[in-house]
Tab-separated table of C-alpha atoms and ligand atoms in Angstrom:
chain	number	residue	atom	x	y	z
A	857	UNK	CA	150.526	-35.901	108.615
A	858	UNK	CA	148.474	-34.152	105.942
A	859	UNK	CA	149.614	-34.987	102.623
A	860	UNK	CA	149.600	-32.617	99.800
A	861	UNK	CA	149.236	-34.583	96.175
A	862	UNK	CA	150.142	-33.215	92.740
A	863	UNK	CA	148.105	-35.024	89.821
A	864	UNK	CA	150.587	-33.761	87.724
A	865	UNK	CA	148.883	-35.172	84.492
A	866	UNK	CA	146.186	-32.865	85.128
A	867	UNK	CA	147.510	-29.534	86.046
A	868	UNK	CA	149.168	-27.691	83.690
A	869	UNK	CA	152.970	-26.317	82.899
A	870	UNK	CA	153.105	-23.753	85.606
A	871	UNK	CA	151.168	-25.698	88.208
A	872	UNK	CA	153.472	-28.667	87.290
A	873	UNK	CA	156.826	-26.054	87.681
A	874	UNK	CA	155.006	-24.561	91.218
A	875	UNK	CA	154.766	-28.543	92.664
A	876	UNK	CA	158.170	-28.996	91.844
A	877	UNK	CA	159.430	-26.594	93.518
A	878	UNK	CA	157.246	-26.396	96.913
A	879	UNK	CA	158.537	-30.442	96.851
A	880	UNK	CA	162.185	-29.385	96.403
A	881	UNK	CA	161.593	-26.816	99.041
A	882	UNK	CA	160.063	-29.555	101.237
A	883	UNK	CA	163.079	-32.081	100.884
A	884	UNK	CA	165.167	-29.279	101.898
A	885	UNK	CA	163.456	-28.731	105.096
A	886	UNK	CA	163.682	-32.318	105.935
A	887	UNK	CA	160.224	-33.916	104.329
A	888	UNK	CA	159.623	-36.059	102.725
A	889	UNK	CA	158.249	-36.413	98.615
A	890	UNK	CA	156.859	-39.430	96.835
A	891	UNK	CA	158.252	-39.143	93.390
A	892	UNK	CA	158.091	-41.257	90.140
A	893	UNK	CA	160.650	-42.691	88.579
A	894	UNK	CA	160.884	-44.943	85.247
A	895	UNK	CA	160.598	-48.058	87.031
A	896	UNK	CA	158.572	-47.259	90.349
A	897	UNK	CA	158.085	-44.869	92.427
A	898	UNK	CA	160.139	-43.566	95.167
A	899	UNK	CA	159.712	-42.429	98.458
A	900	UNK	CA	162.875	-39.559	98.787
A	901	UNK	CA	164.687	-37.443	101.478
A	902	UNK	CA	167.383	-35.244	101.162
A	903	UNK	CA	170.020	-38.147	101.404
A	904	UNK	CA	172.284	-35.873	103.050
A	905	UNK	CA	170.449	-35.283	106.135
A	906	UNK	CA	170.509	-38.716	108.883
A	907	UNK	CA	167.002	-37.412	110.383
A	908	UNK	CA	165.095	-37.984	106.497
A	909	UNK	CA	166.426	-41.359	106.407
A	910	UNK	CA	165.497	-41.754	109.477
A	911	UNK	CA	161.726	-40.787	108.177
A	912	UNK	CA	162.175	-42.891	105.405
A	913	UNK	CA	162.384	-45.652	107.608
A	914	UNK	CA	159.769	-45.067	109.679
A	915	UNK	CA	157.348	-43.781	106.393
A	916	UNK	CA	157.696	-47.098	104.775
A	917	UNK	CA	157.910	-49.703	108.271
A	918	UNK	CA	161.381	-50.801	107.157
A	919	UNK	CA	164.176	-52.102	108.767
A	920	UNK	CA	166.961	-49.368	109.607
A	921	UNK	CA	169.645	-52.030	108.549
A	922	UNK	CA	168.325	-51.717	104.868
A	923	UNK	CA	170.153	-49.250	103.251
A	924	UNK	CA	168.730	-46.065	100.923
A	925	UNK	CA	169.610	-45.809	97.002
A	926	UNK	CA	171.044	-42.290	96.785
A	927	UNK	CA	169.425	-40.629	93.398
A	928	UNK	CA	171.465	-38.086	91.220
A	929	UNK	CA	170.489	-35.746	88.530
A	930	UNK	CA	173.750	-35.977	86.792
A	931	UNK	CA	176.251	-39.371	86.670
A	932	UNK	CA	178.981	-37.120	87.012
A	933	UNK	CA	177.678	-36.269	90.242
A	934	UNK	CA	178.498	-39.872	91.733
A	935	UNK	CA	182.102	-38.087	92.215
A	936	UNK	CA	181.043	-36.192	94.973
A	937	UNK	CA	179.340	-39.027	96.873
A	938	UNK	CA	181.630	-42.340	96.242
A	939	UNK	CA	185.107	-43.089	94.669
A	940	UNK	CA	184.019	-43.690	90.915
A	941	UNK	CA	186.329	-45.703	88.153
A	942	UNK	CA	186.318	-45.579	84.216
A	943	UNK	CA	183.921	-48.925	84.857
A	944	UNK	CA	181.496	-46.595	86.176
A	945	UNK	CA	181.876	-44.288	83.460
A	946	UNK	CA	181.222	-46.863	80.822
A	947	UNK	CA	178.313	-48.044	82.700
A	948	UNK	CA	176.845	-44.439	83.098
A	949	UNK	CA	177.748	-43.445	79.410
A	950	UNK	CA	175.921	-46.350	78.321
A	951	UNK	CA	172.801	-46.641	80.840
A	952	UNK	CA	172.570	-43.451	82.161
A	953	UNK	CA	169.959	-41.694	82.940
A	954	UNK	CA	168.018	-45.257	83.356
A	955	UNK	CA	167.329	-47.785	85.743
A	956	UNK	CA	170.816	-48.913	86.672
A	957	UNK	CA	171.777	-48.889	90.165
A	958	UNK	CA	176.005	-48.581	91.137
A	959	UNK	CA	176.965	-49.784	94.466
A	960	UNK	CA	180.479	-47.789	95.137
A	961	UNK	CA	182.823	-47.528	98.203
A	962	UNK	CA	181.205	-44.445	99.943
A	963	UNK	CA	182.739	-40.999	100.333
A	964	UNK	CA	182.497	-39.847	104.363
A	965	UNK	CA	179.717	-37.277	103.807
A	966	UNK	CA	177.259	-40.191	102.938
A	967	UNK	CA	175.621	-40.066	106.710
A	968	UNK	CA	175.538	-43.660	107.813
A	969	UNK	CA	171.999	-43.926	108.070
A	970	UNK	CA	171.917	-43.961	103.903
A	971	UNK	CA	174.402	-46.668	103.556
A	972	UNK	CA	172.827	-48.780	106.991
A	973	UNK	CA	176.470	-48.504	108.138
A	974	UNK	CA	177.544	-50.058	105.413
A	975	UNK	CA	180.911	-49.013	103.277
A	976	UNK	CA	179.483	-48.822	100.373
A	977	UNK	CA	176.438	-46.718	98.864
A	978	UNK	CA	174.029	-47.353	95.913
A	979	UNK	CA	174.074	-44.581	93.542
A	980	UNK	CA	171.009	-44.136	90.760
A	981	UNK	CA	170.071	-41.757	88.006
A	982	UNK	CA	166.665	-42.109	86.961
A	983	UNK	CA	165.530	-41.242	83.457
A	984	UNK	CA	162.131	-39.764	84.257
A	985	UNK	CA	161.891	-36.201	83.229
A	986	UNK	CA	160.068	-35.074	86.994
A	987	UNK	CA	162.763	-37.009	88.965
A	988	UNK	CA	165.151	-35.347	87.025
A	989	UNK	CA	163.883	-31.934	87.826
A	990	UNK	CA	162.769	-32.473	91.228
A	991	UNK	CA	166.593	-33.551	92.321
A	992	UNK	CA	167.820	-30.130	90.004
A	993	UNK	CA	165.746	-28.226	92.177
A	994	UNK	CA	166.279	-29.530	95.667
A	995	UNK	CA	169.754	-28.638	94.894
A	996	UNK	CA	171.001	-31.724	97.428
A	997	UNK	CA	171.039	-35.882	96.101
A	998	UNK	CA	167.375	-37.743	96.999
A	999	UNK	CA	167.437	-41.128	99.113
A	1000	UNK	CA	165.311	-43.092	97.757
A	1001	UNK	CA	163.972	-46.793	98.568
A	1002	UNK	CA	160.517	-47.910	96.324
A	1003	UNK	CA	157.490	-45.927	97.643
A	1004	UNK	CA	155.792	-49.491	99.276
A	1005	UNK	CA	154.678	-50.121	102.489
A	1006	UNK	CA	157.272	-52.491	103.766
A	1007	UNK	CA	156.156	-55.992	102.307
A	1008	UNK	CA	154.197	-54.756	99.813
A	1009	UNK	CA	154.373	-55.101	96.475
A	1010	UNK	CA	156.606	-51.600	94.604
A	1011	UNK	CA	154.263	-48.654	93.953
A	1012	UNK	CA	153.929	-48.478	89.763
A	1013	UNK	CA	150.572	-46.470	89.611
A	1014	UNK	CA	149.712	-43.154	91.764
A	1015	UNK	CA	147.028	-45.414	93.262
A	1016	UNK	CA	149.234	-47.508	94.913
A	1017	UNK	CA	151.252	-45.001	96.331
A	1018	UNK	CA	148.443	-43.099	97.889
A	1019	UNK	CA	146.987	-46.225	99.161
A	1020	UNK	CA	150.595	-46.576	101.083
A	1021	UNK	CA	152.158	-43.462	101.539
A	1022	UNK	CA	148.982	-41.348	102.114
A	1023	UNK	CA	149.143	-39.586	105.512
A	1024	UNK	CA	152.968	-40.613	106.112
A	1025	UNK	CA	154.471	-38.250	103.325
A	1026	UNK	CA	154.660	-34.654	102.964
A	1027	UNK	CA	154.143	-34.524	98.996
A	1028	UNK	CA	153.110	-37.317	96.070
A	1029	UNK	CA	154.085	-36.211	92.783
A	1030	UNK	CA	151.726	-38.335	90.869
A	1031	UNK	CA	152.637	-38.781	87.816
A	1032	UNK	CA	150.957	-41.759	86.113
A	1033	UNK	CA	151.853	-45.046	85.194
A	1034	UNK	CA	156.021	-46.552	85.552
A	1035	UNK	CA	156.929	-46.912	81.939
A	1036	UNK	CA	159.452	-49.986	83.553
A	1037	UNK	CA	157.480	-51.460	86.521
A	1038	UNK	CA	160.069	-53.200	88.587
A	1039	UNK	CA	163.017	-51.675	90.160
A	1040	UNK	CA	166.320	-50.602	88.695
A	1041	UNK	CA	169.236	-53.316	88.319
A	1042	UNK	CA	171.704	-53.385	91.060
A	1043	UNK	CA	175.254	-53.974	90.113
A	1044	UNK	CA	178.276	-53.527	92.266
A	1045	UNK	CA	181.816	-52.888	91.324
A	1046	UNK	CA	184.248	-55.397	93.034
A	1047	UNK	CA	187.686	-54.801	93.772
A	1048	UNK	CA	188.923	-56.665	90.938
A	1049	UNK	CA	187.038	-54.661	88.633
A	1050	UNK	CA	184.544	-57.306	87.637
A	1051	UNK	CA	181.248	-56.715	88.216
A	1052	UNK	CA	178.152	-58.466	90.767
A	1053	UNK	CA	175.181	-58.223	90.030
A	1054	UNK	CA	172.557	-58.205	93.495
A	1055	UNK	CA	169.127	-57.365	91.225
A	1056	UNK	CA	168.058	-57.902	88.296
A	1057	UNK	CA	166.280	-55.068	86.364
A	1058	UNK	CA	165.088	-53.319	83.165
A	1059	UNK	CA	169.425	-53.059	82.003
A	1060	UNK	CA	169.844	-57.057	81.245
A	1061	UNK	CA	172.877	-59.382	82.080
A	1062	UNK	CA	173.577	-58.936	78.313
A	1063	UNK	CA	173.218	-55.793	77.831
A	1064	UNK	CA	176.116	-55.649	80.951
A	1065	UNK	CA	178.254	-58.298	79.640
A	1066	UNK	CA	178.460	-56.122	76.604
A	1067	UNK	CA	180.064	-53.313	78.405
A	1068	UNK	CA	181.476	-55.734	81.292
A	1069	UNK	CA	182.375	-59.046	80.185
A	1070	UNK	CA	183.300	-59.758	83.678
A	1071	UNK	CA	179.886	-60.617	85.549
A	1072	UNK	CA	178.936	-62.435	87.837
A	1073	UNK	CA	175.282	-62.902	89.433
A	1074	UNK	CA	174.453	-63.361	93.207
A	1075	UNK	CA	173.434	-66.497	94.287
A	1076	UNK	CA	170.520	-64.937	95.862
A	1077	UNK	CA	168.915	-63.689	93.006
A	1078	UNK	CA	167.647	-66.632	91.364
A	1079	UNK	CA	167.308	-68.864	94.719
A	1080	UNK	CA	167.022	-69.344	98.474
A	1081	UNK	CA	169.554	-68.303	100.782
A	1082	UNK	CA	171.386	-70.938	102.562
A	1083	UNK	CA	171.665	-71.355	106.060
A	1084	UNK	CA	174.997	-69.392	107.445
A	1085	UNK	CA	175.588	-67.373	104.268
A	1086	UNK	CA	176.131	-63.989	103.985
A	1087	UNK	CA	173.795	-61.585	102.645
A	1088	UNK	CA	175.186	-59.574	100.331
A	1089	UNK	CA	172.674	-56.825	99.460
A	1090	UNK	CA	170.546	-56.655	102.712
A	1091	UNK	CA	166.853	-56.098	100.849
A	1092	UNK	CA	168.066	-59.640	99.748
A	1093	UNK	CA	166.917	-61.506	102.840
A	1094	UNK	CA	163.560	-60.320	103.719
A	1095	UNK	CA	160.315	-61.641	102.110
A	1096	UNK	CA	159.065	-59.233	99.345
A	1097	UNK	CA	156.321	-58.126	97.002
A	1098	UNK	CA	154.205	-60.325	98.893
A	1099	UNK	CA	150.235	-60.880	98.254
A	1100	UNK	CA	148.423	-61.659	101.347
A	1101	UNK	CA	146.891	-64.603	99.269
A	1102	UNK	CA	149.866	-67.807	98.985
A	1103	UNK	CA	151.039	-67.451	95.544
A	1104	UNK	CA	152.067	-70.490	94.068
A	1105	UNK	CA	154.553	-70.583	90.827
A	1106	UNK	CA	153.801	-73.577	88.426
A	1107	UNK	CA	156.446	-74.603	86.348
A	1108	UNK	CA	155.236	-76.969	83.410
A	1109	UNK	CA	153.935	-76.767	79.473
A	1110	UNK	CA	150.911	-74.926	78.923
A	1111	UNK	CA	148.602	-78.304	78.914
A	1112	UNK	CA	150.249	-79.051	82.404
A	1113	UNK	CA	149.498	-75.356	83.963
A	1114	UNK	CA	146.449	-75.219	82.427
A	1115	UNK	CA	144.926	-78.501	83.639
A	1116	UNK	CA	146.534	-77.704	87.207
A	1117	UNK	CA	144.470	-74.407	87.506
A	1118	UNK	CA	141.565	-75.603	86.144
A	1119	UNK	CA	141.473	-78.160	89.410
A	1120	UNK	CA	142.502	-75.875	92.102
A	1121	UNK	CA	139.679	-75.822	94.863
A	1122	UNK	CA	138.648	-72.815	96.477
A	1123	UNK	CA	138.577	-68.840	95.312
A	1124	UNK	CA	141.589	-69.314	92.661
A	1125	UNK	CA	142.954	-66.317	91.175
A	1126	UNK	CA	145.368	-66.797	87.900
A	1127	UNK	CA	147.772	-64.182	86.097
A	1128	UNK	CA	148.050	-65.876	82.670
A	1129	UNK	CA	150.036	-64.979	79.561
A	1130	UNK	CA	147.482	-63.459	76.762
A	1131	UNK	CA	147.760	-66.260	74.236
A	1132	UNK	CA	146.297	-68.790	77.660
A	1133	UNK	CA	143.180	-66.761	78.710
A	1134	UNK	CA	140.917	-68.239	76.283
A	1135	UNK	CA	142.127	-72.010	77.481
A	1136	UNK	CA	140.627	-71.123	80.869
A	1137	UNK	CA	137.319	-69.908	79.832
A	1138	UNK	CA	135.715	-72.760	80.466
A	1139	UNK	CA	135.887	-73.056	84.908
A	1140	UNK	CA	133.832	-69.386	84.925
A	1141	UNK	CA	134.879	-69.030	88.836
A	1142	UNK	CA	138.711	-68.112	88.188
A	1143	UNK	CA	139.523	-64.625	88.778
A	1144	UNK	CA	141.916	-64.339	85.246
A	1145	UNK	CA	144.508	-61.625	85.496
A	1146	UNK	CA	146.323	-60.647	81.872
A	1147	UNK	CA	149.827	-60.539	82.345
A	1148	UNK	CA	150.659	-60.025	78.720
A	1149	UNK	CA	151.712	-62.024	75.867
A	1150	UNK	CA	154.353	-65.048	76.829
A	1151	UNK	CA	157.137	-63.601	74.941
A	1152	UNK	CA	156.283	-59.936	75.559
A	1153	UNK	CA	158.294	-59.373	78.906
A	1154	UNK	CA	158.350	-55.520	79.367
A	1155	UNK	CA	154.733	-55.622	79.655
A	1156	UNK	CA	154.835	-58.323	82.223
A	1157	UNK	CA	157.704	-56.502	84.468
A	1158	UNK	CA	155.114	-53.333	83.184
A	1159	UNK	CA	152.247	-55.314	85.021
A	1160	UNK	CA	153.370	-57.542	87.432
A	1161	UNK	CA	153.252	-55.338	90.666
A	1162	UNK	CA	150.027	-53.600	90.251
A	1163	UNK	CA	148.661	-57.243	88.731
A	1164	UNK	CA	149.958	-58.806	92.575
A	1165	UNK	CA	147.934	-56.140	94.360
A	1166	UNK	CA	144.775	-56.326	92.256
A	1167	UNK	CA	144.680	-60.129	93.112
A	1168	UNK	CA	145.327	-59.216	96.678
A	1169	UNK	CA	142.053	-56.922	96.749
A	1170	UNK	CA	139.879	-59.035	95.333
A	1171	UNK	CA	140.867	-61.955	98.468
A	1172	UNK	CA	141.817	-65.204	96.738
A	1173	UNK	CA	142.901	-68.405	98.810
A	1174	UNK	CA	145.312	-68.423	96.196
A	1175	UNK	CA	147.516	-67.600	93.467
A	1176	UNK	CA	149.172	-69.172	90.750
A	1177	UNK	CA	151.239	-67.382	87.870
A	1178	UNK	CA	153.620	-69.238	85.551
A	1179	UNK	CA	157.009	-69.171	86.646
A	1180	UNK	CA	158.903	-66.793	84.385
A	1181	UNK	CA	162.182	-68.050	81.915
A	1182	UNK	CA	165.510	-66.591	83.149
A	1183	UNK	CA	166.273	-65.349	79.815
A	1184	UNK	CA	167.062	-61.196	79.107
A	1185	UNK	CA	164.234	-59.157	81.145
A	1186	UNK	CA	162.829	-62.406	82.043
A	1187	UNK	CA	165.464	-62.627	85.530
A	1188	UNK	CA	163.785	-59.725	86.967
A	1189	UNK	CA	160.409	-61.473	86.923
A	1190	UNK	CA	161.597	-64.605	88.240
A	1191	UNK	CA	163.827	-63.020	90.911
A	1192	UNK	CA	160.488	-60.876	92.010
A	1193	UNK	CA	158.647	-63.716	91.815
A	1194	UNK	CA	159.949	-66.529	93.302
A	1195	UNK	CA	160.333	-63.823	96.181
A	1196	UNK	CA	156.705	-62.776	96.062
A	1197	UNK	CA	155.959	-66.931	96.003
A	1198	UNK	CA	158.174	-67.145	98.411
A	1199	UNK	CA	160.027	-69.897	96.963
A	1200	UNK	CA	156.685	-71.723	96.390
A	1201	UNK	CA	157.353	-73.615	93.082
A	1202	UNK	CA	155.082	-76.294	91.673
A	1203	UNK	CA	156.978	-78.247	89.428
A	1204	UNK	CA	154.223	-80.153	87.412
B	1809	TXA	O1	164.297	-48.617	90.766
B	1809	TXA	C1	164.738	-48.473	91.901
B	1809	TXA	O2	165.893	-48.825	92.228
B	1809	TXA	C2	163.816	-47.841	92.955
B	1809	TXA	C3	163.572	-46.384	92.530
B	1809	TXA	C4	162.764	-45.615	93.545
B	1809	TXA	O3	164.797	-45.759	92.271
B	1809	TXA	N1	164.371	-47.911	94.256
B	1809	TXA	C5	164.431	-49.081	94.959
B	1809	TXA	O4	164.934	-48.952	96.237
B	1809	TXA	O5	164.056	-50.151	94.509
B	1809	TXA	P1	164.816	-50.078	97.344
B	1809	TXA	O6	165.322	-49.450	98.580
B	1809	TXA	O7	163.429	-50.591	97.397
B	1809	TXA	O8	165.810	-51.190	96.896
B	1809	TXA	C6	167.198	-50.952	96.973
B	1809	TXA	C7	167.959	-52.211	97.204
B	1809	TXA	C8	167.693	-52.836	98.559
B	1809	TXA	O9	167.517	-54.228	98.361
B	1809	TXA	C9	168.995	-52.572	99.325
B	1809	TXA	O10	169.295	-53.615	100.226
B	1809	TXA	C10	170.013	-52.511	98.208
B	1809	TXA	O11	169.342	-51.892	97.145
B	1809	TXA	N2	171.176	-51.682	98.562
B	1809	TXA	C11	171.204	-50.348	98.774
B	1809	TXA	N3	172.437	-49.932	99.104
B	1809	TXA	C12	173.229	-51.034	99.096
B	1809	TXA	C13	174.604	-51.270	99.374
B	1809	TXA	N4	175.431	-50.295	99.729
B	1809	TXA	N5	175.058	-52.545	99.255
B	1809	TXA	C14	174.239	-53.541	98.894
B	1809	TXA	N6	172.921	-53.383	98.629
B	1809	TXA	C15	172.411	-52.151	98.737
B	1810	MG	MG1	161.849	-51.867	97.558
């Protein structure tokens, strides 16, 4: 497939207006249009239309029983797609636009192929401006998983996208860096009214609890899965984010994790909080990766993917990265993390 891509911080206001529309005008005919978002990028269909999901799948080499997030220009237009409740109008008068993700009993005209034959449907309104006008225009709601090759770590940088999506997609709208950098939170409304929440994201468990007091979070997203028990969001069970490298987390004080790295054998590649760097100077062989300072956790969720796939290029044996607190923005990280470790943690 020969893919057409819009640098759309280098063209100007009409150019930018002329790409939105041919890649409205492509989702309508079926295509498909890599698109950014304000916490990575997505790779969209017209969510109404089985055959794009279908697409979707193949595009990205994921499994069919995974289901789509369906993306909206306007909260209110959840109505027409699931059975909404005044909890998901406090939620979306409080976090939308943003990166908040409601999982809703579905309305019939969700095809089944969105939902993976599933009840329910995710529904998302992203804050980025060209998301925003790229839905307006295709005049129909955008499916939407992250822009990744299956396995790979979520697309934050038109690089990455292009080194996934290029030749499978119709259109990438480039448009720089995620301001976010890992993927919306998932919440879903239960039956009692309470809410779940399956990810963690840029909208914390506090900032929730202060609009919900009645939350609960999954099992799955700070540990393992069990044997025998269910999977509740199915993206939930399969290895993620993963660096070809083994990526080990350490969990210790600074003196332990330093000490640790500095005796690792082999080609050892570290992402290190800022305020650590210079402690490492000393072993000149490490390949040292800046996640940001230890308290600053926006730029770590801001870095993290695009940090996991500069490691992978340069070919490590392995990885190590401290293993993030649980604490506000902090849960995303782990919960990407531990899966991109896959459970590998070190205590020391
Ligand atoms: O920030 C984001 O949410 C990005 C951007 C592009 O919007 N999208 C994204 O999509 O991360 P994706 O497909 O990579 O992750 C969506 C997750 C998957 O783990 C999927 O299993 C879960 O949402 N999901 C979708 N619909 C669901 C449903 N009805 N019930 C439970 N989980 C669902
Ligand atoms: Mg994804």
């Amino acid at each position: 497939m020969n893919t057409v891509t819009y640098q759309i911080e280098e063209i100007d206001a009409k150019e930018t207006d002329a790409a939105i529309t041919y890649a409205a005008d492509v989702l309508r005919c079926g295509g498909l249009v890599v698109f950014p978002t304000e916490t990575v990028y997505g790779l969209g269909g017209n969510a109404l239309d089985p055959a794009a999901s279908a697409k979707i799948y193949a595009a990205k080499g994921r499994p069919s029983d995974n289901p789509l997030i369906i993306h909206i220009a306007d909260p209110k237009d959840a109505e027409a797609y699931t059975y909404t409740d005044p909890l998901y109008d406090s939620l979306a008068e409080h976090f939308m636009p943003g990166p908040l993700t409601v999982i809703m009993e579905a309305r019939d005209n969700v095809p089944r192929e969105v939902r993976a034959g599933l009840p329910t449907v995710a529904v998302r309104c992203p804050a980025h401006p060209l998301a925003n006008r790229l839905i307006r225009a295709a005049g129909v709601p955008i499916a939407a998983p992250s822009a990744n090759l299956s396995g790979k770590p979520s697309p934050t940088e038109g690089r990455h996208v292009r080194a996934d999506m290029d030749g499978r997609v119709d259109v990438i709208l480039d448009g720089g860096a995620a301001s976010i950098g890992v993927e919306s939170t998932i919440v879903k409304i239960e039956k009692d009214g309470g809410l779940l929440l399956l990810r963690p994201g840029g909208i914390t468990v506090d900032d929730l609890r202060a609009v919900c007091p009645d939350i609960r979070v999954a099992d799955a997203v700070t540990g393992a899965l069990k044997e025998g028990q269910t999977v509740l969001s199915p993206g939930m069970k399969y290895r993620h984010y993963a660096p070809d490298a083994p990526l080990f987390l350490l969990d210790g004080d600074t003196e332990a994790r330093i000490a640790y790295v500095k005796n690792a054998k082999g080609r050892v590649a570290v992402l290190s909080y800022r305020e650590e760097l210079p402690l490492l100077s000393d072993r000149d062989d490490l390949i040292l990766l800046d996640v940001g300072g230890r308290q600053d956790t926006a730029t770590q969720a801001h870095r993290l993917f695009s940090l996991l796939r500069d490691a992978d290029a340069l070919s490590p044996d392995v990885i190590f990265a401290p293993l993030p607190s649980m604490e506000g923005m902090g849960l995303a990280l782990y919960n990407r993390m531990i899966r991109a470790a896959a459970h590998q943690i070190l205590k020391l």
